[in-house]
mmCIF file of C-alpha atoms in Angstrom:
data_model
loop_
_atom_site.group_PDB
_atom_site.id
_atom_site.type_symbol
_atom_site.label_atom_id
_atom_site.label_comp_id
_atom_site.label_asym_id
_atom_site.label_seq_id
_atom_site.Cartn_x
_atom_site.Cartn_y
_atom_site.Cartn_z
ATOM 1 C CA UNK Q 1 207.235 -49.907 -27.679
ATOM 2 C CA UNK Q 2 206.009 -49.104 -31.363
ATOM 3 C CA UNK Q 3 202.640 -51.016 -31.940
ATOM 4 C CA UNK Q 4 203.952 -52.232 -35.751
ATOM 5 C CA UNK Q 5 201.173 -54.477 -38.103
ATOM 6 C CA UNK Q 6 201.647 -57.163 -40.063
ATOM 7 C CA UNK Q 7 201.906 -56.192 -43.569
ATOM 8 C CA UNK Q 8 200.032 -58.405 -45.214
ATOM 9 C CA UNK Q 9 196.795 -56.998 -43.550
ATOM 10 C CA UNK Q 10 194.652 -55.006 -45.594
ATOM 11 C CA UNK Q 11 191.985 -53.365 -43.105
ATOM 12 C CA UNK Q 12 188.812 -55.562 -43.971
ATOM 13 C CA UNK Q 13 186.414 -56.373 -41.484
ATOM 14 C CA UNK Q 14 185.290 -58.907 -40.868
ATOM 15 C CA UNK Q 15 181.464 -60.036 -42.748
ATOM 16 C CA UNK Q 16 182.424 -56.221 -44.595
ATOM 17 C CA UNK Q 17 180.994 -57.988 -47.590
ATOM 18 C CA UNK Q 18 177.618 -56.555 -46.239
ATOM 19 C CA UNK Q 19 175.089 -54.004 -45.116
ATOM 20 C CA UNK Q 20 175.370 -53.336 -40.822
ATOM 21 C CA UNK Q 21 172.154 -53.276 -40.052
ATOM 22 C CA UNK Q 22 170.710 -54.375 -42.649
ATOM 23 C CA UNK Q 23 171.866 -57.585 -43.965
ATOM 24 C CA UNK Q 24 172.354 -58.540 -40.029
ATOM 25 C CA UNK Q 25 171.899 -56.629 -36.414
ATOM 26 C CA UNK Q 26 174.112 -53.313 -36.049
ATOM 27 C CA UNK Q 27 175.724 -53.940 -31.824
ATOM 28 C CA UNK Q 28 178.466 -51.136 -30.832
ATOM 29 C CA UNK Q 29 181.513 -53.928 -30.083
ATOM 30 C CA UNK Q 30 184.468 -53.160 -27.704
ATOM 31 C CA UNK Q 31 187.673 -51.942 -28.773
ATOM 32 C CA UNK Q 32 189.915 -54.851 -29.331
ATOM 33 C CA UNK Q 33 192.189 -52.917 -27.107
ATOM 34 C CA UNK Q 34 189.809 -51.606 -24.184
ATOM 35 C CA UNK Q 35 191.993 -52.115 -20.727
ATOM 36 C CA UNK Q 36 195.104 -50.701 -23.059
ATOM 37 C CA UNK Q 37 197.917 -51.970 -24.095
ATOM 38 C CA UNK Q 38 200.757 -53.547 -21.854
ATOM 39 C CA UNK Q 39 203.972 -54.841 -22.419
ATOM 40 C CA UNK Q 40 206.779 -56.257 -20.809
ATOM 41 C CA UNK Q 41 209.868 -53.397 -20.588
ATOM 42 C CA UNK Q 42 213.555 -55.135 -22.091
ATOM 43 C CA UNK Q 43 216.558 -53.733 -22.101
ATOM 44 C CA UNK Q 44 217.421 -53.520 -26.212
ATOM 45 C CA UNK Q 45 219.345 -56.275 -25.890
ATOM 46 C CA UNK Q 46 216.787 -57.905 -25.162
ATOM 47 C CA UNK Q 47 214.277 -56.109 -27.363
ATOM 48 C CA UNK Q 48 217.110 -57.597 -29.848
ATOM 49 C CA UNK Q 49 216.142 -60.903 -28.755
ATOM 50 C CA UNK Q 50 213.076 -60.838 -29.208
ATOM 51 C CA UNK Q 51 213.054 -60.215 -32.330
ATOM 52 C CA UNK Q 52 214.993 -62.582 -33.764
ATOM 53 C CA UNK Q 53 212.871 -64.748 -31.996
ATOM 54 C CA UNK Q 54 209.452 -64.117 -33.906
ATOM 55 C CA UNK Q 55 211.954 -64.855 -37.562
ATOM 56 C CA UNK Q 56 213.043 -67.393 -37.081
ATOM 57 C CA UNK Q 57 210.040 -69.358 -34.910
ATOM 58 C CA UNK Q 58 206.536 -69.777 -34.864
ATOM 59 C CA UNK Q 59 204.181 -68.225 -32.765
ATOM 60 C CA UNK Q 60 201.517 -70.792 -32.780
ATOM 61 C CA UNK Q 61 198.600 -70.203 -30.162
ATOM 62 C CA UNK Q 62 197.006 -73.293 -28.518
ATOM 63 C CA UNK Q 63 193.510 -71.570 -27.237
ATOM 64 C CA UNK Q 64 191.968 -68.875 -28.129
ATOM 65 C CA UNK Q 65 188.628 -67.078 -28.878
ATOM 66 C CA UNK Q 66 189.966 -63.510 -30.972
ATOM 67 C CA UNK Q 67 186.023 -62.653 -31.840
ATOM 68 C CA UNK Q 68 184.459 -59.279 -29.968
ATOM 69 C CA UNK Q 69 182.044 -59.046 -27.229
ATOM 70 C CA UNK Q 70 179.136 -56.613 -27.007
ATOM 71 C CA UNK Q 71 180.958 -52.908 -25.466
ATOM 72 C CA UNK Q 72 178.268 -52.838 -23.048
ATOM 73 C CA UNK Q 73 178.414 -55.696 -20.816
ATOM 74 C CA UNK Q 74 175.181 -54.258 -18.669
ATOM 75 C CA UNK Q 75 172.393 -55.615 -19.615
ATOM 76 C CA UNK Q 76 172.260 -59.718 -20.081
ATOM 77 C CA UNK Q 77 168.761 -59.920 -22.622
ATOM 78 C CA UNK Q 78 172.462 -57.433 -24.320
ATOM 79 C CA UNK Q 79 174.341 -60.197 -24.323
ATOM 80 C CA UNK Q 80 173.145 -63.251 -25.431
ATOM 81 C CA UNK Q 81 171.358 -60.545 -28.490
ATOM 82 C CA UNK Q 82 174.461 -60.208 -29.905
ATOM 83 C CA UNK Q 83 174.843 -64.228 -29.089
ATOM 84 C CA UNK Q 84 171.752 -65.463 -30.571
ATOM 85 C CA UNK Q 85 172.314 -63.890 -34.335
ATOM 86 C CA UNK Q 86 175.209 -66.246 -34.587
ATOM 87 C CA UNK Q 87 177.777 -63.985 -37.070
ATOM 88 C CA UNK Q 88 180.178 -63.678 -34.163
ATOM 89 C CA UNK Q 89 183.076 -61.047 -35.118
ATOM 90 C CA UNK Q 90 186.677 -61.657 -35.828
ATOM 91 C CA UNK Q 91 188.820 -59.503 -34.352
ATOM 92 C CA UNK Q 92 191.202 -59.220 -37.364
ATOM 93 C CA UNK Q 93 193.140 -55.737 -37.655
ATOM 94 C CA UNK Q 94 193.586 -56.996 -33.876
ATOM 95 C CA UNK Q 95 194.641 -59.264 -34.748
ATOM 96 C CA UNK Q 96 198.278 -58.367 -36.766
ATOM 97 C CA UNK Q 97 199.142 -56.693 -34.188
ATOM 98 C CA UNK Q 98 200.196 -59.256 -32.758
ATOM 99 C CA UNK Q 99 203.259 -62.125 -32.759
ATOM 100 C CA UNK Q 100 201.082 -64.848 -33.575
ATOM 101 C CA UNK Q 101 201.728 -66.919 -36.459
ATOM 102 C CA UNK Q 102 198.421 -70.291 -36.006
ATOM 103 C CA UNK Q 103 195.885 -69.373 -34.319
ATOM 104 C CA UNK Q 104 193.947 -72.046 -32.506
ATOM 105 C CA UNK Q 105 190.283 -71.219 -32.421
ATOM 106 C CA UNK Q 106 187.844 -71.781 -30.479
ATOM 107 C CA UNK Q 107 184.834 -70.210 -31.778
ATOM 108 C CA UNK Q 108 182.319 -70.078 -30.171
ATOM 109 C CA UNK Q 109 181.841 -72.971 -27.885
ATOM 110 C CA UNK Q 110 180.678 -72.454 -25.062
ATOM 111 C CA UNK Q 111 178.784 -69.444 -25.474
ATOM 112 C CA UNK Q 112 177.405 -70.672 -28.738
ATOM 113 C CA UNK Q 113 173.566 -70.170 -27.849
ATOM 114 C CA UNK Q 114 171.980 -69.197 -31.433
ATOM 115 C CA UNK Q 115 169.465 -71.470 -30.629
ATOM 116 C CA UNK Q 116 168.871 -72.999 -27.927
ATOM 117 C CA UNK Q 117 169.808 -71.302 -24.013
ATOM 118 C CA UNK Q 118 171.634 -74.404 -23.098
ATOM 119 C CA UNK Q 119 174.202 -74.341 -26.785
ATOM 120 C CA UNK Q 120 176.290 -77.360 -27.739
ATOM 121 C CA UNK Q 121 174.078 -78.605 -30.793
ATOM 122 C CA UNK Q 122 175.759 -79.620 -33.591
ATOM 123 C CA UNK Q 123 173.518 -77.132 -36.283
ATOM 124 C CA UNK Q 124 174.543 -75.102 -33.818
ATOM 125 C CA UNK Q 125 178.442 -75.837 -33.918
ATOM 126 C CA UNK Q 126 177.841 -76.209 -37.845
ATOM 127 C CA UNK Q 127 176.068 -72.381 -38.308
ATOM 128 C CA UNK Q 128 178.666 -71.107 -36.853
ATOM 129 C CA UNK Q 129 181.344 -72.750 -38.923
ATOM 130 C CA UNK Q 130 179.860 -72.077 -41.623
ATOM 131 C CA UNK Q 131 179.928 -68.433 -40.588
ATOM 132 C CA UNK Q 132 183.645 -67.792 -40.319
ATOM 133 C CA UNK Q 133 184.078 -69.844 -43.136
ATOM 134 C CA UNK Q 134 181.628 -67.700 -45.095
ATOM 135 C CA UNK Q 135 183.917 -64.410 -43.978
ATOM 136 C CA UNK Q 136 187.178 -66.000 -44.240
ATOM 137 C CA UNK Q 137 186.308 -66.363 -48.071
ATOM 138 C CA UNK Q 138 185.893 -62.906 -48.115
ATOM 139 C CA UNK Q 139 189.328 -61.757 -47.001
ATOM 140 C CA UNK Q 140 192.815 -62.913 -47.270
ATOM 141 C CA UNK Q 141 194.701 -62.507 -43.904
ATOM 142 C CA UNK Q 142 194.083 -65.349 -42.157
ATOM 143 C CA UNK Q 143 194.097 -68.832 -44.056
ATOM 144 C CA UNK Q 144 192.406 -71.544 -42.691
ATOM 145 C CA UNK Q 145 195.096 -73.828 -41.648
ATOM 146 C CA UNK Q 146 194.606 -77.766 -42.188
ATOM 147 C CA UNK Q 147 198.482 -78.290 -42.124
ATOM 148 C CA UNK Q 148 201.631 -77.903 -40.633
ATOM 149 C CA UNK Q 149 203.123 -77.120 -43.975
ATOM 150 C CA UNK Q 150 199.902 -74.560 -44.093
ATOM 151 C CA UNK Q 151 201.238 -72.603 -41.069
ATOM 152 C CA UNK Q 152 205.051 -72.513 -41.957
ATOM 153 C CA UNK Q 153 203.803 -70.598 -45.518
ATOM 154 C CA UNK Q 154 201.041 -68.122 -43.278
ATOM 155 C CA UNK Q 155 204.719 -67.065 -41.485
ATOM 156 C CA UNK Q 156 206.857 -66.371 -44.768
ATOM 157 C CA UNK Q 157 203.801 -64.051 -46.885
ATOM 158 C CA UNK Q 158 203.319 -62.355 -43.105
ATOM 159 C CA UNK Q 159 199.784 -63.292 -42.215
ATOM 160 C CA UNK Q 160 198.527 -66.359 -39.913
ATOM 161 C CA UNK Q 161 197.582 -70.106 -40.047
ATOM 162 C CA UNK Q 162 193.868 -70.322 -38.815
ATOM 163 C CA UNK Q 163 192.871 -73.259 -36.882
ATOM 164 C CA UNK Q 164 188.917 -73.821 -35.875
ATOM 165 C CA UNK Q 165 188.290 -76.064 -32.854
ATOM 166 C CA UNK Q 166 184.969 -77.375 -31.142
ATOM 167 C CA UNK Q 167 186.002 -76.850 -27.977
ATOM 168 C CA UNK Q 168 184.275 -80.546 -25.731
ATOM 169 C CA UNK Q 169 182.448 -82.939 -28.150
ATOM 170 C CA UNK Q 170 179.303 -82.994 -27.564
ATOM 171 C CA UNK Q 171 177.522 -81.982 -30.682
ATOM 172 C CA UNK Q 172 178.579 -84.731 -32.189
ATOM 173 C CA UNK Q 173 176.344 -86.516 -29.724
ATOM 174 C CA UNK Q 174 176.441 -90.084 -30.277
ATOM 175 C CA UNK Q 175 177.876 -89.777 -33.083
ATOM 176 C CA UNK Q 176 180.942 -91.295 -34.239
ATOM 177 C CA UNK Q 177 180.768 -90.047 -38.229
ATOM 178 C CA UNK Q 178 180.678 -86.890 -37.090
ATOM 179 C CA UNK Q 179 184.161 -86.569 -36.073
ATOM 180 C CA UNK Q 180 185.722 -86.267 -40.033
ATOM 181 C CA UNK Q 181 182.466 -84.220 -41.146
ATOM 182 C CA UNK Q 182 184.411 -81.679 -38.250
ATOM 183 C CA UNK Q 183 187.589 -82.735 -40.054
ATOM 184 C CA UNK Q 184 185.961 -82.037 -43.388
ATOM 185 C CA UNK Q 185 185.136 -79.013 -43.054
ATOM 186 C CA UNK Q 186 188.195 -78.299 -41.467
ATOM 187 C CA UNK Q 187 188.102 -78.520 -37.264
ATOM 188 C CA UNK Q 188 190.925 -80.418 -36.272
ATOM 189 C CA UNK Q 189 191.100 -80.092 -32.758
ATOM 190 C CA UNK Q 190 188.413 -81.797 -31.068
ATOM 191 C CA UNK Q 191 187.946 -81.288 -27.026
ATOM 192 C CA UNK Q 192 186.342 -84.136 -25.375
ATOM 193 C CA UNK Q 193 184.324 -82.865 -22.890
ATOM 194 C CA UNK Q 194 183.937 -79.014 -21.934
ATOM 195 C CA UNK Q 195 183.495 -78.884 -18.364
ATOM 196 C CA UNK Q 196 180.033 -80.773 -18.631
ATOM 197 C CA UNK Q 197 178.858 -84.379 -19.106
ATOM 198 C CA UNK Q 198 178.870 -86.156 -22.198
ATOM 199 C CA UNK Q 199 179.015 -89.239 -23.598
ATOM 200 C CA UNK Q 200 181.755 -89.461 -23.976
ATOM 201 C CA UNK Q 201 183.379 -88.581 -20.264
ATOM 202 C CA UNK Q 202 183.114 -86.672 -17.496
ATOM 203 C CA UNK Q 203 183.154 -83.303 -18.180
ATOM 204 C CA UNK Q 204 185.632 -81.261 -15.533
ATOM 205 C CA UNK Q 205 183.092 -79.545 -13.213
ATOM 206 C CA UNK Q 206 181.308 -83.384 -12.009
ATOM 207 C CA UNK Q 207 181.591 -84.506 -8.753
ATOM 208 C CA UNK Q 208 182.401 -87.363 -9.458
ATOM 209 C CA UNK Q 209 184.716 -89.062 -12.503
ATOM 210 C CA UNK Q 210 183.962 -92.668 -14.656
ATOM 211 C CA UNK Q 211 185.890 -92.202 -16.997
ATOM 212 C CA UNK Q 212 186.334 -92.087 -20.634
ATOM 213 C CA UNK Q 213 183.051 -94.244 -21.447
ATOM 214 C CA UNK Q 214 183.166 -97.140 -24.019
ATOM 215 C CA UNK Q 215 181.744 -94.432 -27.244
ATOM 216 C CA UNK Q 216 184.811 -92.531 -25.708
ATOM 217 C CA UNK Q 217 187.493 -94.762 -26.479
ATOM 218 C CA UNK Q 218 185.613 -95.060 -30.632
ATOM 219 C CA UNK Q 219 185.808 -91.648 -30.639
ATOM 220 C CA UNK Q 220 189.879 -91.469 -29.282
ATOM 221 C CA UNK Q 221 190.602 -94.342 -31.743
ATOM 222 C CA UNK Q 222 188.594 -92.324 -35.301
ATOM 223 C CA UNK Q 223 190.478 -88.687 -34.425
ATOM 224 C CA UNK Q 224 193.727 -90.369 -34.050
ATOM 225 C CA UNK Q 225 192.629 -92.313 -37.400
ATOM 226 C CA UNK Q 226 191.418 -88.910 -38.801
ATOM 227 C CA UNK Q 227 193.901 -87.313 -37.599
ATOM 228 C CA UNK Q 228 192.141 -85.476 -35.284
ATOM 229 C CA UNK Q 229 194.632 -83.395 -32.434
ATOM 230 C CA UNK Q 230 192.628 -84.450 -28.977
ATOM 231 C CA UNK Q 231 192.016 -82.183 -26.280
ATOM 232 C CA UNK Q 232 191.320 -82.655 -22.942
ATOM 233 C CA UNK Q 233 191.328 -79.275 -21.535
ATOM 234 C CA UNK Q 234 187.608 -79.152 -19.436
ATOM 235 C CA UNK Q 235 188.180 -82.668 -18.502
ATOM 236 C CA UNK Q 236 187.320 -85.008 -15.170
ATOM 237 C CA UNK Q 237 190.694 -85.663 -14.178
ATOM 238 C CA UNK Q 238 190.133 -89.839 -14.492
ATOM 239 C CA UNK Q 239 188.528 -89.514 -18.054
ATOM 240 C CA UNK Q 240 191.789 -87.104 -19.025
ATOM 241 C CA UNK Q 241 193.818 -89.257 -17.995
ATOM 242 C CA UNK Q 242 192.048 -92.411 -19.640
ATOM 243 C CA UNK Q 243 191.863 -90.792 -22.726
ATOM 244 C CA UNK Q 244 195.832 -89.784 -22.973
ATOM 245 C CA UNK Q 245 195.266 -93.882 -22.408
ATOM 246 C CA UNK Q 246 193.739 -95.276 -24.839
ATOM 247 C CA UNK Q 247 195.001 -92.621 -27.821
ATOM 248 C CA UNK Q 248 198.017 -94.179 -29.938
ATOM 249 C CA UNK Q 249 198.682 -90.617 -30.549
ATOM 250 C CA UNK Q 250 199.439 -87.538 -28.302
ATOM 251 C CA UNK Q 251 197.127 -85.359 -27.197
ATOM 252 C CA UNK Q 252 196.926 -81.559 -26.156
ATOM 253 C CA UNK Q 253 195.408 -80.054 -22.813
ATOM 254 C CA UNK Q 254 194.877 -77.080 -24.664
ATOM 255 C CA UNK Q 255 194.439 -74.635 -22.062
ATOM 256 C CA UNK Q 256 195.317 -75.112 -19.011
ATOM 257 C CA UNK Q 257 197.231 -74.243 -15.401
ATOM 258 C CA UNK Q 258 198.831 -76.606 -12.752
ATOM 259 C CA UNK Q 259 196.862 -77.745 -9.218
ATOM 260 C CA UNK Q 260 200.028 -77.622 -7.811
ATOM 261 C CA UNK Q 261 199.360 -73.712 -7.977
ATOM 262 C CA UNK Q 262 195.876 -72.571 -7.502
ATOM 263 C CA UNK Q 263 194.385 -75.941 -6.300
ATOM 264 C CA UNK Q 264 190.901 -75.521 -8.538
ATOM 265 C CA UNK Q 265 189.534 -77.992 -10.204
ATOM 266 C CA UNK Q 266 190.508 -76.133 -13.604
ATOM 267 C CA UNK Q 267 193.335 -76.977 -13.230
ATOM 268 C CA UNK Q 268 195.213 -80.102 -14.083
ATOM 269 C CA UNK Q 269 197.179 -82.601 -11.296
ATOM 270 C CA UNK Q 270 200.396 -84.169 -11.601
ATOM 271 C CA UNK Q 271 199.873 -87.033 -13.039
ATOM 272 C CA UNK Q 272 197.691 -85.752 -15.701
ATOM 273 C CA UNK Q 273 200.280 -83.281 -16.317
ATOM 274 C CA UNK Q 274 203.033 -85.614 -16.315
ATOM 275 C CA UNK Q 275 201.143 -87.957 -18.700
ATOM 276 C CA UNK Q 276 200.601 -86.012 -21.406
ATOM 277 C CA UNK Q 277 203.912 -85.234 -21.667
ATOM 278 C CA UNK Q 278 204.966 -89.176 -21.200
ATOM 279 C CA UNK Q 279 203.110 -89.538 -24.368
ATOM 280 C CA UNK Q 280 204.692 -86.892 -26.257
ATOM 281 C CA UNK Q 281 201.521 -84.448 -25.947
ATOM 282 C CA UNK Q 282 202.281 -80.623 -24.791
ATOM 283 C CA UNK Q 283 200.211 -79.032 -22.310
ATOM 284 C CA UNK Q 284 198.783 -74.567 -22.991
ATOM 285 C CA UNK Q 285 198.944 -72.722 -20.268
ATOM 286 C CA UNK Q 286 195.232 -70.690 -19.638
ATOM 287 C CA UNK Q 287 195.708 -66.817 -19.098
ATOM 288 C CA UNK Q 288 191.291 -66.701 -18.863
ATOM 289 C CA UNK Q 289 190.406 -64.470 -16.698
ATOM 290 C CA UNK Q 290 190.970 -66.161 -12.201
ATOM 291 C CA UNK Q 291 192.038 -69.211 -14.079
ATOM 292 C CA UNK Q 292 196.491 -70.071 -13.351
ATOM 293 C CA UNK Q 293 196.674 -67.683 -10.129
ATOM 294 C CA UNK Q 294 199.056 -68.537 -7.678
ATOM 295 C CA UNK Q 295 199.529 -67.984 -4.143
ATOM 296 C CA UNK Q 296 202.596 -65.562 -4.273
ATOM 297 C CA UNK Q 297 201.006 -62.917 -4.753
ATOM 298 C CA UNK Q 298 197.199 -64.382 -4.613
ATOM 299 C CA UNK Q 299 195.667 -62.260 -7.873
ATOM 300 C CA UNK Q 300 195.510 -62.884 -11.757
ATOM 301 C CA UNK Q 301 198.764 -61.404 -13.684
ATOM 302 C CA UNK Q 302 201.570 -62.685 -16.632
ATOM 303 C CA UNK Q 303 203.967 -63.654 -12.900
ATOM 304 C CA UNK Q 304 201.277 -65.857 -12.143
ATOM 305 C CA UNK Q 305 200.944 -67.425 -15.208
ATOM 306 C CA UNK Q 306 204.219 -67.705 -15.724
ATOM 307 C CA UNK Q 307 204.201 -70.082 -12.551
ATOM 308 C CA UNK Q 308 202.127 -72.580 -13.966
ATOM 309 C CA UNK Q 309 204.272 -72.816 -16.838
ATOM 310 C CA UNK Q 310 207.542 -72.818 -15.084
ATOM 311 C CA UNK Q 311 205.926 -75.784 -12.194
ATOM 312 C CA UNK Q 312 204.578 -77.986 -15.526
ATOM 313 C CA UNK Q 313 208.350 -77.505 -17.211
ATOM 314 C CA UNK Q 314 210.101 -77.716 -14.059
ATOM 315 C CA UNK Q 315 208.100 -81.329 -13.853
ATOM 316 C CA UNK Q 316 207.532 -82.757 -17.805
ATOM 317 C CA UNK Q 317 210.520 -80.842 -19.621
ATOM 318 C CA UNK Q 318 210.683 -77.792 -21.384
ATOM 319 C CA UNK Q 319 209.459 -80.205 -25.073
ATOM 320 C CA UNK Q 320 205.626 -80.546 -23.537
ATOM 321 C CA UNK Q 321 205.367 -77.279 -22.015
ATOM 322 C CA UNK Q 322 203.142 -74.072 -24.733
ATOM 323 C CA UNK Q 323 200.528 -71.612 -23.821
ATOM 324 C CA UNK Q 324 196.510 -71.347 -25.197
ATOM 325 C CA UNK Q 325 195.513 -68.377 -23.814
ATOM 326 C CA UNK Q 326 192.634 -69.185 -24.333
ATOM 327 C CA UNK Q 327 191.601 -65.429 -24.672
ATOM 328 C CA UNK Q 328 189.127 -62.716 -26.164
ATOM 329 C CA UNK Q 329 188.610 -58.889 -27.256
ATOM 330 C CA UNK Q 330 186.322 -57.245 -25.126
ATOM 331 C CA UNK Q 331 185.023 -57.281 -20.973
ATOM 332 C CA UNK Q 332 185.946 -61.332 -20.201
ATOM 333 C CA UNK Q 333 185.915 -60.716 -16.215
ATOM 334 C CA UNK Q 334 181.688 -59.960 -17.923
ATOM 335 C CA UNK Q 335 181.944 -62.553 -20.675
ATOM 336 C CA UNK Q 336 182.512 -64.728 -17.377
ATOM 337 C CA UNK Q 337 179.623 -63.165 -15.287
ATOM 338 C CA UNK Q 338 176.988 -63.151 -17.697
ATOM 339 C CA UNK Q 339 177.970 -66.918 -18.720
ATOM 340 C CA UNK Q 340 178.785 -68.499 -15.193
ATOM 341 C CA UNK Q 341 176.177 -71.264 -15.395
ATOM 342 C CA UNK Q 342 177.169 -72.092 -19.382
ATOM 343 C CA UNK Q 343 180.753 -71.863 -18.324
ATOM 344 C CA UNK Q 344 180.728 -73.531 -14.377
ATOM 345 C CA UNK Q 345 183.291 -70.718 -13.232
ATOM 346 C CA UNK Q 346 181.344 -71.236 -9.753
ATOM 347 C CA UNK Q 347 182.135 -74.681 -10.416
ATOM 348 C CA UNK Q 348 185.735 -75.224 -11.602
ATOM 349 C CA UNK Q 349 186.687 -72.171 -9.973
ATOM 350 C CA UNK Q 350 186.018 -72.545 -6.306
ATOM 351 C CA UNK Q 351 188.484 -70.502 -3.715
ATOM 352 C CA UNK Q 352 188.245 -67.448 -2.790
ATOM 353 C CA UNK Q 353 190.217 -64.617 -4.479
ATOM 354 C CA UNK Q 354 190.199 -61.108 -4.816
ATOM 355 C CA UNK Q 355 188.543 -60.061 -8.687
ATOM 356 C CA UNK Q 356 190.546 -58.836 -11.202
ATOM 357 C CA UNK Q 357 188.808 -56.399 -13.880
ATOM 358 C CA UNK Q 358 191.447 -58.280 -16.437
ATOM 359 C CA UNK Q 359 194.701 -60.215 -16.293
ATOM 360 C CA UNK Q 360 197.315 -57.171 -16.866
ATOM 361 C CA UNK Q 361 199.583 -58.578 -20.078
ATOM 362 C CA UNK Q 362 197.716 -60.940 -21.054
ATOM 363 C CA UNK Q 363 193.992 -58.904 -21.305
ATOM 364 C CA UNK Q 364 193.693 -60.327 -24.913
ATOM 365 C CA UNK Q 365 194.668 -62.424 -27.637
ATOM 366 C CA UNK Q 366 197.132 -59.936 -29.696
ATOM 367 C CA UNK Q 367 198.782 -58.469 -26.056
ATOM 368 C CA UNK Q 368 199.517 -62.135 -24.822
ATOM 369 C CA UNK Q 369 201.168 -63.028 -27.596
ATOM 370 C CA UNK Q 370 203.989 -60.275 -27.407
ATOM 371 C CA UNK Q 371 204.217 -60.564 -23.522
ATOM 372 C CA UNK Q 372 204.758 -64.055 -23.254
ATOM 373 C CA UNK Q 373 207.949 -63.928 -25.243
ATOM 374 C CA UNK Q 374 208.881 -60.951 -23.371
ATOM 375 C CA UNK Q 375 208.773 -61.990 -20.676
ATOM 376 C CA UNK Q 376 210.451 -65.264 -21.126
ATOM 377 C CA UNK Q 377 213.317 -63.581 -22.895
ATOM 378 C CA UNK Q 378 212.958 -60.682 -19.707
ATOM 379 C CA UNK Q 379 213.249 -64.011 -17.494
ATOM 380 C CA UNK Q 380 217.233 -65.250 -19.238
ATOM 381 C CA UNK Q 381 215.371 -68.645 -21.120
ATOM 382 C CA UNK Q 382 217.406 -69.605 -24.023
ATOM 383 C CA UNK Q 383 216.248 -68.719 -28.344
ATOM 384 C CA UNK Q 384 215.946 -72.541 -28.694
ATOM 385 C CA UNK Q 385 214.153 -73.228 -25.617
ATOM 386 C CA UNK Q 386 211.418 -69.923 -26.073
ATOM 387 C CA UNK Q 387 211.075 -71.376 -29.707
ATOM 388 C CA UNK Q 388 209.916 -74.644 -28.519
ATOM 389 C CA UNK Q 389 207.400 -73.126 -25.799
ATOM 390 C CA UNK Q 390 205.651 -70.636 -28.536
ATOM 391 C CA UNK Q 391 205.705 -73.369 -31.446
ATOM 392 C CA UNK Q 392 207.148 -76.415 -31.671
ATOM 393 C CA UNK Q 393 206.713 -78.437 -28.724
ATOM 394 C CA UNK Q 394 203.507 -78.049 -30.543
ATOM 395 C CA UNK Q 395 205.138 -78.661 -33.738
ATOM 396 C CA UNK Q 396 206.384 -81.631 -33.985
ATOM 397 C CA UNK Q 397 202.717 -82.705 -32.179
ATOM 398 C CA UNK Q 398 200.653 -81.810 -34.886
ATOM 399 C CA UNK Q 399 203.206 -83.675 -37.198
ATOM 400 C CA UNK Q 400 202.890 -86.762 -36.437
ATOM 401 C CA UNK Q 401 198.863 -86.369 -35.333
ATOM 402 C CA UNK Q 402 197.869 -84.507 -38.353
ATOM 403 C CA UNK Q 403 200.119 -87.247 -40.763
#
């Protein structure tokens, strides 16, 4: 495969307006393709179909972390020091090799430990967002996305629409007005909870799930009013279901899989998936290591991820499924090891499996954008259906919510 960059990318590197080692610490970051470049092989006519689809249809990743992690993941102190500096390094060049037209960036979120080892502090979330917005202001390849029109404008210009997101609402504490503040700063997607419970409801790692709280209902109402897309990917099943039913607008699970394929806390049950579809929402299929596995091969790779996709598609229809692969640039398995407590990996992936070093075909946001569409073409999906799942379904929801 010929790896072609988007021509609108002019070579900008994150924070190049500053002096590394003087204005901020020098850290050796991983190569974006450290595990290699893996591509699904296609016949010439299939290759042509991929290119035709990409010309016509926007490609949207509903959940990613397109920033770098350190090359050396052997020292926990080294990893933590890199995160505490609060200056996430966006993979501009890596994204230039992708098919992505719009990326929902959940930034540091679960590893945002700038001022506290517990993370999720309001000041740290604002720090992270402000740093990234400053960096974005010094380049013109990633365009901050606030409307659906911005997505189509970015695609037409060969650029990428960048949507800042917050994966869990713990930082708003008990202040519903902070939803407005986040929206005012450009955040367009907010998770009700991360894996831990907060004032809105229960996270998925909890043994008991009491559902959406009264304050949670206030927050759902406010998000509907301001035009904030609601995400329930990390909620407990009852909390997520309550949010779906209480919301007056469609919501999403931006990055998840199906319990019917791999029954762990991190996955969603059939009733919840059906509720999201019935209310017009979208379920995004993820590929973070050791999540969307399956019993077919008892491993995690592109095929196991797509088994979850087809399960959800068969359950609620092609109009209600998409992709939020939840990838990053660097050793993702190493990140999970380093931040096991913060990311609740042990509590939400409670089953035995043979660990993989990376998920073949979906190791990072760029590689995922190559292979999802190629897998769909190889498995004889129509152009119409592929257009829906790589972006069309998300556009439909965004038109209703962001408007």
